[in-house]
mmCIF file of C-alpha atoms in Angstrom:
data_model
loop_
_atom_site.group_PDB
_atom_site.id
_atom_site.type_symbol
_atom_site.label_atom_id
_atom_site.label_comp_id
_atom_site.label_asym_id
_atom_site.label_seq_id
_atom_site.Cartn_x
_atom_site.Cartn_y
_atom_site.Cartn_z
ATOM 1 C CA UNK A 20 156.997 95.157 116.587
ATOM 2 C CA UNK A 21 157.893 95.515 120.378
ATOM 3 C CA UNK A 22 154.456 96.402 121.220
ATOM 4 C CA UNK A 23 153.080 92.926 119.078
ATOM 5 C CA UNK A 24 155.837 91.092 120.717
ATOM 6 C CA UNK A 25 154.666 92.602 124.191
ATOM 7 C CA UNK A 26 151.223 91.308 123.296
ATOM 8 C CA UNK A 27 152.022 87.574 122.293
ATOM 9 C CA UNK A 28 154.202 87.301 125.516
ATOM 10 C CA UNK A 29 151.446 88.578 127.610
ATOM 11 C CA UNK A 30 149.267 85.544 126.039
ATOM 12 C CA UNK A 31 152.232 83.380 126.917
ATOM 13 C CA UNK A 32 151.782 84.444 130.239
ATOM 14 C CA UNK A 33 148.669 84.132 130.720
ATOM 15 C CA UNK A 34 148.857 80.136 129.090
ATOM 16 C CA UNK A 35 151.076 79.195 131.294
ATOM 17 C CA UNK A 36 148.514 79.395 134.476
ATOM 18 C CA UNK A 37 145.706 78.212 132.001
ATOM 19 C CA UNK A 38 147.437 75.178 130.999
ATOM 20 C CA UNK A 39 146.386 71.824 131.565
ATOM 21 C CA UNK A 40 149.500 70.731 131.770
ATOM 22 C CA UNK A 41 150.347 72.649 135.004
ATOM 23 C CA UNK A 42 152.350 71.271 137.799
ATOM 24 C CA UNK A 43 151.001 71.422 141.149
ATOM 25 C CA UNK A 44 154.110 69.280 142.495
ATOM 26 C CA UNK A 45 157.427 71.106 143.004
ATOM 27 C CA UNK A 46 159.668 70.467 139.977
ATOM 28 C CA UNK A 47 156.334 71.801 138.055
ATOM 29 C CA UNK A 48 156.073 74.606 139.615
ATOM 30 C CA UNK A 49 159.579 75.236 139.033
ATOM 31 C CA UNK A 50 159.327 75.043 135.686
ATOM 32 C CA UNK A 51 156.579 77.422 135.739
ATOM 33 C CA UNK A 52 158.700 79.770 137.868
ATOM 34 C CA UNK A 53 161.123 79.846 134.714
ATOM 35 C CA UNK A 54 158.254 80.705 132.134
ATOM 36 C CA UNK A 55 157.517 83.818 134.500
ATOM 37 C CA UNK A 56 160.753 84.641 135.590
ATOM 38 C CA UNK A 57 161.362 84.971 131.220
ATOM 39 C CA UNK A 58 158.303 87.522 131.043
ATOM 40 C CA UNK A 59 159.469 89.528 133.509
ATOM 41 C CA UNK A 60 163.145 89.770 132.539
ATOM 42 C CA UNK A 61 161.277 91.618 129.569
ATOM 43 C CA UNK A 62 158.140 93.145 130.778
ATOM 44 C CA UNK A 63 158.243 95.587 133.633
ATOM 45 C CA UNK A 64 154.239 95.480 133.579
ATOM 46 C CA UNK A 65 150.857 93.848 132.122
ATOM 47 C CA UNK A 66 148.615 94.516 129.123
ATOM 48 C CA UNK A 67 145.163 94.880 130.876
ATOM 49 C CA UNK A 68 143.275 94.837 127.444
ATOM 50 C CA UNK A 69 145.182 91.724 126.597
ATOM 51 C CA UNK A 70 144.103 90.372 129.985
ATOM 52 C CA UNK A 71 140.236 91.270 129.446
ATOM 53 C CA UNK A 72 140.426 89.629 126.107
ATOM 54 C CA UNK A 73 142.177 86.166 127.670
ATOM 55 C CA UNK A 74 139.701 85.997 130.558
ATOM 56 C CA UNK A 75 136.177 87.233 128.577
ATOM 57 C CA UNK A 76 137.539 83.991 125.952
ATOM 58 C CA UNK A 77 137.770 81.663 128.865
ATOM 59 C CA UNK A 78 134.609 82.830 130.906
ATOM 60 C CA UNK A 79 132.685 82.068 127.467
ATOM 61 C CA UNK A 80 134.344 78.585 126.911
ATOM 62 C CA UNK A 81 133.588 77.848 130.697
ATOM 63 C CA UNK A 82 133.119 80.114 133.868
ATOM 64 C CA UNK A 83 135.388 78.016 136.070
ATOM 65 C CA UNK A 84 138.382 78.253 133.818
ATOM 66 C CA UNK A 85 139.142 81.827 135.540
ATOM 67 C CA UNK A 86 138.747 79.840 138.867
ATOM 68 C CA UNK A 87 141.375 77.577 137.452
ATOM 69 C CA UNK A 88 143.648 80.430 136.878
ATOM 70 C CA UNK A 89 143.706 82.117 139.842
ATOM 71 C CA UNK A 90 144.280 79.348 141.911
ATOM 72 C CA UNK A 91 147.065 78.865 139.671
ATOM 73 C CA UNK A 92 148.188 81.459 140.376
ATOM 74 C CA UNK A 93 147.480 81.191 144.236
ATOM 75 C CA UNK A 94 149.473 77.963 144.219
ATOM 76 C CA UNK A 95 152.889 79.770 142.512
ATOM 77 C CA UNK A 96 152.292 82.928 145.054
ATOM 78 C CA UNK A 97 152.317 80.213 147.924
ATOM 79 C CA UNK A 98 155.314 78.061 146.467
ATOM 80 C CA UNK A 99 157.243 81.678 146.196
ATOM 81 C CA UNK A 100 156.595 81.907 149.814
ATOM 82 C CA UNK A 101 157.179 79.282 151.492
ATOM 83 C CA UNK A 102 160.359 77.955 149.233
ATOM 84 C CA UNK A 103 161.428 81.351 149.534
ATOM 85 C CA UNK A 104 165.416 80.538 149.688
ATOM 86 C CA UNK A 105 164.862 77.815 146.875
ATOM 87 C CA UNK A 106 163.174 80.091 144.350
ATOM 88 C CA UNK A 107 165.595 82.756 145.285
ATOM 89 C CA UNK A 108 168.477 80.469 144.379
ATOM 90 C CA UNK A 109 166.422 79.619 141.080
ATOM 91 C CA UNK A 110 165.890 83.620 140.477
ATOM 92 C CA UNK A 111 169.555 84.419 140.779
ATOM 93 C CA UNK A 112 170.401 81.905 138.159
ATOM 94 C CA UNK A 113 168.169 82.724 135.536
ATOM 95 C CA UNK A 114 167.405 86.326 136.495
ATOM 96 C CA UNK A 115 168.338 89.850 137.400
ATOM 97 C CA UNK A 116 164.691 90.547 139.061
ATOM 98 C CA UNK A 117 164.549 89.881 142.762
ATOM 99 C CA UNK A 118 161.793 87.748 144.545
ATOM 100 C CA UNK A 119 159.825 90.041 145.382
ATOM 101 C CA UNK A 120 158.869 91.802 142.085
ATOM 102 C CA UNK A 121 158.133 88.706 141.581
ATOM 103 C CA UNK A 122 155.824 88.169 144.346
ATOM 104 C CA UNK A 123 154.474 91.492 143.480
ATOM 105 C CA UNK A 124 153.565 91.074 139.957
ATOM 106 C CA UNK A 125 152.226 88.262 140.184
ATOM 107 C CA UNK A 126 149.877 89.609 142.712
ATOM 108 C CA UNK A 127 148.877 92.387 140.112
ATOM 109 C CA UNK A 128 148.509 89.785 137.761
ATOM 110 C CA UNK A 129 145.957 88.034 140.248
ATOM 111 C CA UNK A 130 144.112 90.880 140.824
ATOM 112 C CA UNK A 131 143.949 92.003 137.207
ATOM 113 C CA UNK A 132 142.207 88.705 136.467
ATOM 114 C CA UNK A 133 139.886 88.867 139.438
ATOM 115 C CA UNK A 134 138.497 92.289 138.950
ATOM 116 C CA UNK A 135 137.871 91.054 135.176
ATOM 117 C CA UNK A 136 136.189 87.991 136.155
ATOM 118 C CA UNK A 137 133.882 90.285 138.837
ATOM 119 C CA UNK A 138 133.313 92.612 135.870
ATOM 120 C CA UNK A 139 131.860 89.952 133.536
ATOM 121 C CA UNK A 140 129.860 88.310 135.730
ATOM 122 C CA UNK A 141 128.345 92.162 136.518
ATOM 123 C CA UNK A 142 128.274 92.633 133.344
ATOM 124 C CA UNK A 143 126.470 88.876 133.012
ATOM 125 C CA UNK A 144 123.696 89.767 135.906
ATOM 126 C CA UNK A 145 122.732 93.333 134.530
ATOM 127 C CA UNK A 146 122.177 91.990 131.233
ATOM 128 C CA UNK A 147 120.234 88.961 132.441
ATOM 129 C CA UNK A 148 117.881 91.338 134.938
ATOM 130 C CA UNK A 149 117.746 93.729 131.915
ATOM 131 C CA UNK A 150 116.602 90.586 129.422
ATOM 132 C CA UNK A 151 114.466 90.008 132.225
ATOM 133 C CA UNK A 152 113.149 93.608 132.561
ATOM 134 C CA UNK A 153 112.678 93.630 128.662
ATOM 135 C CA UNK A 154 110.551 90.555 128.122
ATOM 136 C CA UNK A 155 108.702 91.285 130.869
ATOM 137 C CA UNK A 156 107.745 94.989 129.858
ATOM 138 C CA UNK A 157 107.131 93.265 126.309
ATOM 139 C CA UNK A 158 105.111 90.658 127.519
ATOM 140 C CA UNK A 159 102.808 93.473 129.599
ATOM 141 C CA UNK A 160 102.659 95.631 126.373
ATOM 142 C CA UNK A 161 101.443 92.917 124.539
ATOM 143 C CA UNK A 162 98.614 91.592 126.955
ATOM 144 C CA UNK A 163 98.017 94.769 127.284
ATOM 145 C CA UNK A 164 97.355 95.251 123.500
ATOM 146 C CA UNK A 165 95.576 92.479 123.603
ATOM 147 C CA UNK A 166 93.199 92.798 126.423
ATOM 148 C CA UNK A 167 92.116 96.040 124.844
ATOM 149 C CA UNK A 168 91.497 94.295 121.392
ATOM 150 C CA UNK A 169 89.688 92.045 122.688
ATOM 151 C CA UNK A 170 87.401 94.313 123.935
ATOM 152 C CA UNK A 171 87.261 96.072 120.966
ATOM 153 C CA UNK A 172 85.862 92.905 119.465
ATOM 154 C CA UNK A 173 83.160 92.143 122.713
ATOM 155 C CA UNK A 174 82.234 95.647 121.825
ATOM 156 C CA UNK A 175 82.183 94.977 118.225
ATOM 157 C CA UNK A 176 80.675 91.701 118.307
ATOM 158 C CA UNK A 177 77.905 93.028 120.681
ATOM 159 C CA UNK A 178 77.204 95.834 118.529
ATOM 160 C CA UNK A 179 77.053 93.710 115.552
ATOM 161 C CA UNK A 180 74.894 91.106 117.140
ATOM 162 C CA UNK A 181 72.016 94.251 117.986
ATOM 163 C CA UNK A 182 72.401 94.972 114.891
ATOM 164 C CA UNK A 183 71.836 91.846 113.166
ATOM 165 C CA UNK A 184 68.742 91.627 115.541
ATOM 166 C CA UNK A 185 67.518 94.752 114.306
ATOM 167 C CA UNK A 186 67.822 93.867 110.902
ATOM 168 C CA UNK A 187 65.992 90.590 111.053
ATOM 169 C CA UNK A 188 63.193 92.289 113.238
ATOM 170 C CA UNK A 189 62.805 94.714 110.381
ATOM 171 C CA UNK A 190 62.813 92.589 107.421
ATOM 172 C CA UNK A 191 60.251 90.704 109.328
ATOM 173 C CA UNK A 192 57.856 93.479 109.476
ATOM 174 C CA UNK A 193 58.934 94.231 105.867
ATOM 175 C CA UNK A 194 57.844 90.550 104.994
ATOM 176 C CA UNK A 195 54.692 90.952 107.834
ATOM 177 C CA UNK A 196 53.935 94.183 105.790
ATOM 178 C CA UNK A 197 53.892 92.907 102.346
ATOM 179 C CA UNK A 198 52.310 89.974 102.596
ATOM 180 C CA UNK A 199 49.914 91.507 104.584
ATOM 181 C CA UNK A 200 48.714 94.129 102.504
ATOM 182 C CA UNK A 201 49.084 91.479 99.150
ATOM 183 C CA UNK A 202 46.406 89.559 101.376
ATOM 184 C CA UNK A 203 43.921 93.024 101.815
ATOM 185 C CA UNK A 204 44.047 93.804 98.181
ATOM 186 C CA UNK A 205 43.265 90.341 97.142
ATOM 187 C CA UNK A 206 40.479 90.491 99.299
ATOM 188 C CA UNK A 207 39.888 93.677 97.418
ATOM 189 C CA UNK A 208 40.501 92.647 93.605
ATOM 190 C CA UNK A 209 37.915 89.648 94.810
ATOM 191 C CA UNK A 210 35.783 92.669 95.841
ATOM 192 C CA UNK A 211 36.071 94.181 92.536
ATOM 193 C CA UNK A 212 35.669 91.656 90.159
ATOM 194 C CA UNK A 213 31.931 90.927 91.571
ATOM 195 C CA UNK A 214 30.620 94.752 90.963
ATOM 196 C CA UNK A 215 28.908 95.127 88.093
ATOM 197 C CA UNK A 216 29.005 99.171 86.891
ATOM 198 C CA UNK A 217 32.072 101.386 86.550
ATOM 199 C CA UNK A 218 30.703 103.513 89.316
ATOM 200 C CA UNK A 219 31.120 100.956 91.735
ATOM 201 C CA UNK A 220 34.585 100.463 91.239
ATOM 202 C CA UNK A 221 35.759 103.936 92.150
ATOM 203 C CA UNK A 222 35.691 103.574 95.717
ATOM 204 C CA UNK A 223 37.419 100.458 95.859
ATOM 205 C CA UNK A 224 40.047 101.739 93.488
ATOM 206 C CA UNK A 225 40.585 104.308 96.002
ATOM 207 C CA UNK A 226 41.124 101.916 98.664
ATOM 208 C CA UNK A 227 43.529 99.761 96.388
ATOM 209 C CA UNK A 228 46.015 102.954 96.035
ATOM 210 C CA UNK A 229 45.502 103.886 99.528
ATOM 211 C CA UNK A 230 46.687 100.783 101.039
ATOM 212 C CA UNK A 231 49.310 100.782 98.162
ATOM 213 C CA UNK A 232 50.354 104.060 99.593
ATOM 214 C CA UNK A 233 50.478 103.461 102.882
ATOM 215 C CA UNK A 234 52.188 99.698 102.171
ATOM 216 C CA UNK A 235 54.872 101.240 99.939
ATOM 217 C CA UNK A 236 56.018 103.962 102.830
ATOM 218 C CA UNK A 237 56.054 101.689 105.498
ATOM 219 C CA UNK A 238 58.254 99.293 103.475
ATOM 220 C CA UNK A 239 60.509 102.314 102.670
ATOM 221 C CA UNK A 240 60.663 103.316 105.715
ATOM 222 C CA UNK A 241 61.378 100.227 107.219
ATOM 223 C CA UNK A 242 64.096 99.470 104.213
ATOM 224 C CA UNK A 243 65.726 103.141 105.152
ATOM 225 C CA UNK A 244 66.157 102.572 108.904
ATOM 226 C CA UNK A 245 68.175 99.163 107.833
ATOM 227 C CA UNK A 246 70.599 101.269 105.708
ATOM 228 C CA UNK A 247 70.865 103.394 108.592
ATOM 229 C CA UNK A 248 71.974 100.593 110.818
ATOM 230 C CA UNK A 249 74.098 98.831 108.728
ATOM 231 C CA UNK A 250 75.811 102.833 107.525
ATOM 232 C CA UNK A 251 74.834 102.149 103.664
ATOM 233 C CA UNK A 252 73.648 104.849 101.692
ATOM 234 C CA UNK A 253 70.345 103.978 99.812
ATOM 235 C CA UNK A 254 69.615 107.633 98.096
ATOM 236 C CA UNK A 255 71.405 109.574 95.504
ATOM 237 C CA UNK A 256 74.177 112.083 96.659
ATOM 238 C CA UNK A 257 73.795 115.754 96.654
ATOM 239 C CA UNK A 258 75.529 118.920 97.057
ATOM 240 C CA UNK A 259 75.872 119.707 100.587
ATOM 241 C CA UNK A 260 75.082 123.313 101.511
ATOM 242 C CA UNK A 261 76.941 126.686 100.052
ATOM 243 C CA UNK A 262 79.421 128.935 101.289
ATOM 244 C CA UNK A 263 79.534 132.962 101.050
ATOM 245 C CA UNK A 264 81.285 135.203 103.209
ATOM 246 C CA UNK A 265 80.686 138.655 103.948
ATOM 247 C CA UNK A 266 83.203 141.721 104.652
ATOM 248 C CA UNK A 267 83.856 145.401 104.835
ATOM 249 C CA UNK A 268 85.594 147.727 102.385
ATOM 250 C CA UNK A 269 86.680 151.286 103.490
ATOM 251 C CA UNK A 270 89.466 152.032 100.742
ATOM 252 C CA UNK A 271 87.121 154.534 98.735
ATOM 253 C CA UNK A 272 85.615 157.940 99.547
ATOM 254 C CA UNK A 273 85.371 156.762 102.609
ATOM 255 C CA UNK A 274 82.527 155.246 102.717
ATOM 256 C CA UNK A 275 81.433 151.499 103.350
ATOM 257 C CA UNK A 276 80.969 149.279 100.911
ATOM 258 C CA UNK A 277 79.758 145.532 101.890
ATOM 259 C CA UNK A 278 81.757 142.508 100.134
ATOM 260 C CA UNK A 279 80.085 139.527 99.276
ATOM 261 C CA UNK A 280 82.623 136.715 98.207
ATOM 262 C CA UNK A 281 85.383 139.730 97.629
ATOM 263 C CA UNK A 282 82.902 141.498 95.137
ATOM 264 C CA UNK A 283 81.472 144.969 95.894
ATOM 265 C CA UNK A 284 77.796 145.239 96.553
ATOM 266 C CA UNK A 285 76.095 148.510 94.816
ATOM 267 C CA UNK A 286 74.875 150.168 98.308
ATOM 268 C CA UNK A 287 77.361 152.284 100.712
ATOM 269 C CA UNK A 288 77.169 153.090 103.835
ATOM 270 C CA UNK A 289 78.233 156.050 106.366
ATOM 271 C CA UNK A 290 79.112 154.221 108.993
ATOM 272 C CA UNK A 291 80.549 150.439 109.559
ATOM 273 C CA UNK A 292 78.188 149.700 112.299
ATOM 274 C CA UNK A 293 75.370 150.066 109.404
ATOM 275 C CA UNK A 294 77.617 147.917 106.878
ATOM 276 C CA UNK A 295 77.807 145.522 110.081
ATOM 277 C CA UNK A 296 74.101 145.370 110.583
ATOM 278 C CA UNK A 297 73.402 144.518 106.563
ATOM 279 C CA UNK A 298 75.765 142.351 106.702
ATOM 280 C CA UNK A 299 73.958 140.606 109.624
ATOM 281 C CA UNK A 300 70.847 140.606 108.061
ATOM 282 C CA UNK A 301 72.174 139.249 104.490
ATOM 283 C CA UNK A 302 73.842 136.347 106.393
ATOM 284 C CA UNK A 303 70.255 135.500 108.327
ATOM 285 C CA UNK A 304 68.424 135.746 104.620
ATOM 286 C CA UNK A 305 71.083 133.415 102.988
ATOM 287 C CA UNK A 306 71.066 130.848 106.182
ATOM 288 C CA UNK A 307 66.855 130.893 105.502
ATOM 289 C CA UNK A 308 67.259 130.363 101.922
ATOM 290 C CA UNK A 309 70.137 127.539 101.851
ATOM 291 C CA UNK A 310 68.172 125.563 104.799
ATOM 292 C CA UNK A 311 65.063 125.701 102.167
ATOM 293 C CA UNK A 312 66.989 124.570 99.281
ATOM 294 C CA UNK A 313 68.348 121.988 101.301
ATOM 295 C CA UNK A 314 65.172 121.098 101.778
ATOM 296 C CA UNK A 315 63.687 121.115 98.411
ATOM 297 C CA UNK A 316 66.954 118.956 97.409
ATOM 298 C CA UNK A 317 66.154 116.366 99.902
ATOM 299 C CA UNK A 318 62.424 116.483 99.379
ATOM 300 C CA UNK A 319 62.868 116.320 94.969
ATOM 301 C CA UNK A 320 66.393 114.584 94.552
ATOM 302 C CA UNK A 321 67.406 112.349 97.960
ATOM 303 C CA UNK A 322 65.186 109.957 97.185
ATOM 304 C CA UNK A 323 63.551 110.400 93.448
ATOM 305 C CA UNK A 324 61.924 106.864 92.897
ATOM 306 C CA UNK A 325 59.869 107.603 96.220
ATOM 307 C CA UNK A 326 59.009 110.623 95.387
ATOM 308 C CA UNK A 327 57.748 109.465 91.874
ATOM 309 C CA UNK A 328 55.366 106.540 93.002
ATOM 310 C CA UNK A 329 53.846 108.446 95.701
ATOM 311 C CA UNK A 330 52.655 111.315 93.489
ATOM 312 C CA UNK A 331 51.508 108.982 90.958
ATOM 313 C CA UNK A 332 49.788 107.113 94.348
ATOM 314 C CA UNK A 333 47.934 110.523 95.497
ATOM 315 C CA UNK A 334 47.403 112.034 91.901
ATOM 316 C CA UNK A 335 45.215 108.857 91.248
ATOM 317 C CA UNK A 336 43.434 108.663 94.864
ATOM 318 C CA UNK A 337 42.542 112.673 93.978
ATOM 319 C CA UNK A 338 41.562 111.860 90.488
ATOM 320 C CA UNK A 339 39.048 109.201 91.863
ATOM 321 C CA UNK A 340 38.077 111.045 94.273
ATOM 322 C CA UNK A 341 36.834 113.787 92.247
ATOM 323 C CA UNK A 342 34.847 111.483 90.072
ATOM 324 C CA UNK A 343 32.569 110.552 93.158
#
């Protein structure tokens, strides 16, 4: 209870410089004196965290309201002093403290205040510089950020604008192509139709499916490199290459057996340099024999539409061919 009542009394204190009401004439400041003489009589010192509260409430309501105070409190140190024998005769009458405790605590008092007020404003500047600091740092983070996207979208956009370019150029030689070679084999059929004997018709048949041939690749080829620019996958998928892997095992009558995917092979061997070596050699003749299965995969089941036409393309040029 004392410490609450300590509290609230420091508050009164601290009112009675803050007051609007404050006289700056002498029976004012006499009256004053007795508010302060009556903490005093009680309190032998000040609350400083009561003080911090009282002037961090005022700075935020307005920063010359601390101002206000101290020169309050200026303006009683100064009336002490120079009505010295006057406030003494007031002191002795309501009082058993002597002027100059007074004098003194009120000084504390002033400099309490003062060095809270310089603390805030500190306080006030750092965290304004470190706003500062902040939205500055954020602000070069973000153009930054940006400047970099937007050259990931020049390089983007530039990229995209070759390839677009690309693209058209192709299907333009796809449409140059096609049309072009409809045009020769209409010349052709036009050919045809005026011959008169089977016979006659086997050579130009041969050129039909020749140009067909040759037409049909270059348009596939020219379709292929698109899907290659634009990363689309125009084929069917298949199994990329196998794995095996090769070691040695020396756990039996001490010989060397070879271990092909952590099964035993039949042969031994005396020495592991000689395991070594077939093993070696097996890994050369299974490279050779994936890269041509590879092949054959690519060649039969990559592309099996292609694959189709064109032998039915060079199965009937041969077949005419032969009847020459």
């Amino acid at each position: 209870m004392q410490y609450n009542n300590n509290t609230k009394d420091t508050q009164e204190l601290l009112k009675i410089f803050y007051s609007d009401k404050y006289g700056f004439d002498e029976e004012g400041l006499k009256k004053s004196l007795q508010g302060v003489l009556q903490y005093y009589d009680n309190h032998a010192r000040h609350q400083y965290h009561i003080i911090s509260r009282f002037v961090n409430e005022k700075m935020q309501e307005s920063e010359d309201s601390v101002s206000y105070i101290l020169n309050n409190i200026d303006v009683m140190l100064a009336f002490l002093e120079n009505k010295r024998k006057e406030c003494e005769k007031i002191i002795k009458k309501t009082s058993s403290i002597k002027i100059d405790e007074v004098i003194l605590n009120l000084e504390k008092l002033y400099d309490h205040i003062a060095l809270e007020e310089e603390r805030l404003k500190n306080n006030a500047a750092n965290m304004k510089i470190s706003n500062s600091q902040i939205k500055d740092n954020v602000l070069e983070t973000f153009n930054s950020i940006t400047d970099s996207f937007q050259e990931k979208v020049d390089e983007v956009s530039g990229s995209l604008n070759a390839n677009i370019i690309t693209v058209v150029g192709l299907f333009s030689a796809i449409i140059f192509v096609f049309f072009g070679g409809i045009t020769g084999m209409s010349g052709l059929v036009k050919g045809i139709c005026t011959l008169k004997s089977k016979e006659d018709l086997t050579i130009p048949l041969i050129c039909v499916l020749a140009l067909g041939f040759v037409i049909f690749n270059i348009v596939f080829l020219l379709l292929y490199s698109i899907a290659k620019i634009v990363d689309k996958n125009i084929g069917t998928t298949i199994s990329g290459q196998g794995y095996v892997w090769y070691d040695i095992d020396d756990s039996t009558d001490g010989k060397f057996y070879v271990l092909k995917n952590g099964e035993l092979t039949r042969k031994s061997y005396e020495t592991r340099q000689k395991a070594q070596k077939k093993i070696e050699k097996n890994k050369r003749v299974w490279r050779v024999k994936e890269a041509i299965k590879q092949t054959l995969k690519k060649i039969f089941f990559r592309f099996p539409y292609v694959l189709a036409i064109n032998i039915i393309l060079v199965i009937g040029i041969l077949y005419l061919y032969m009847q020459l």
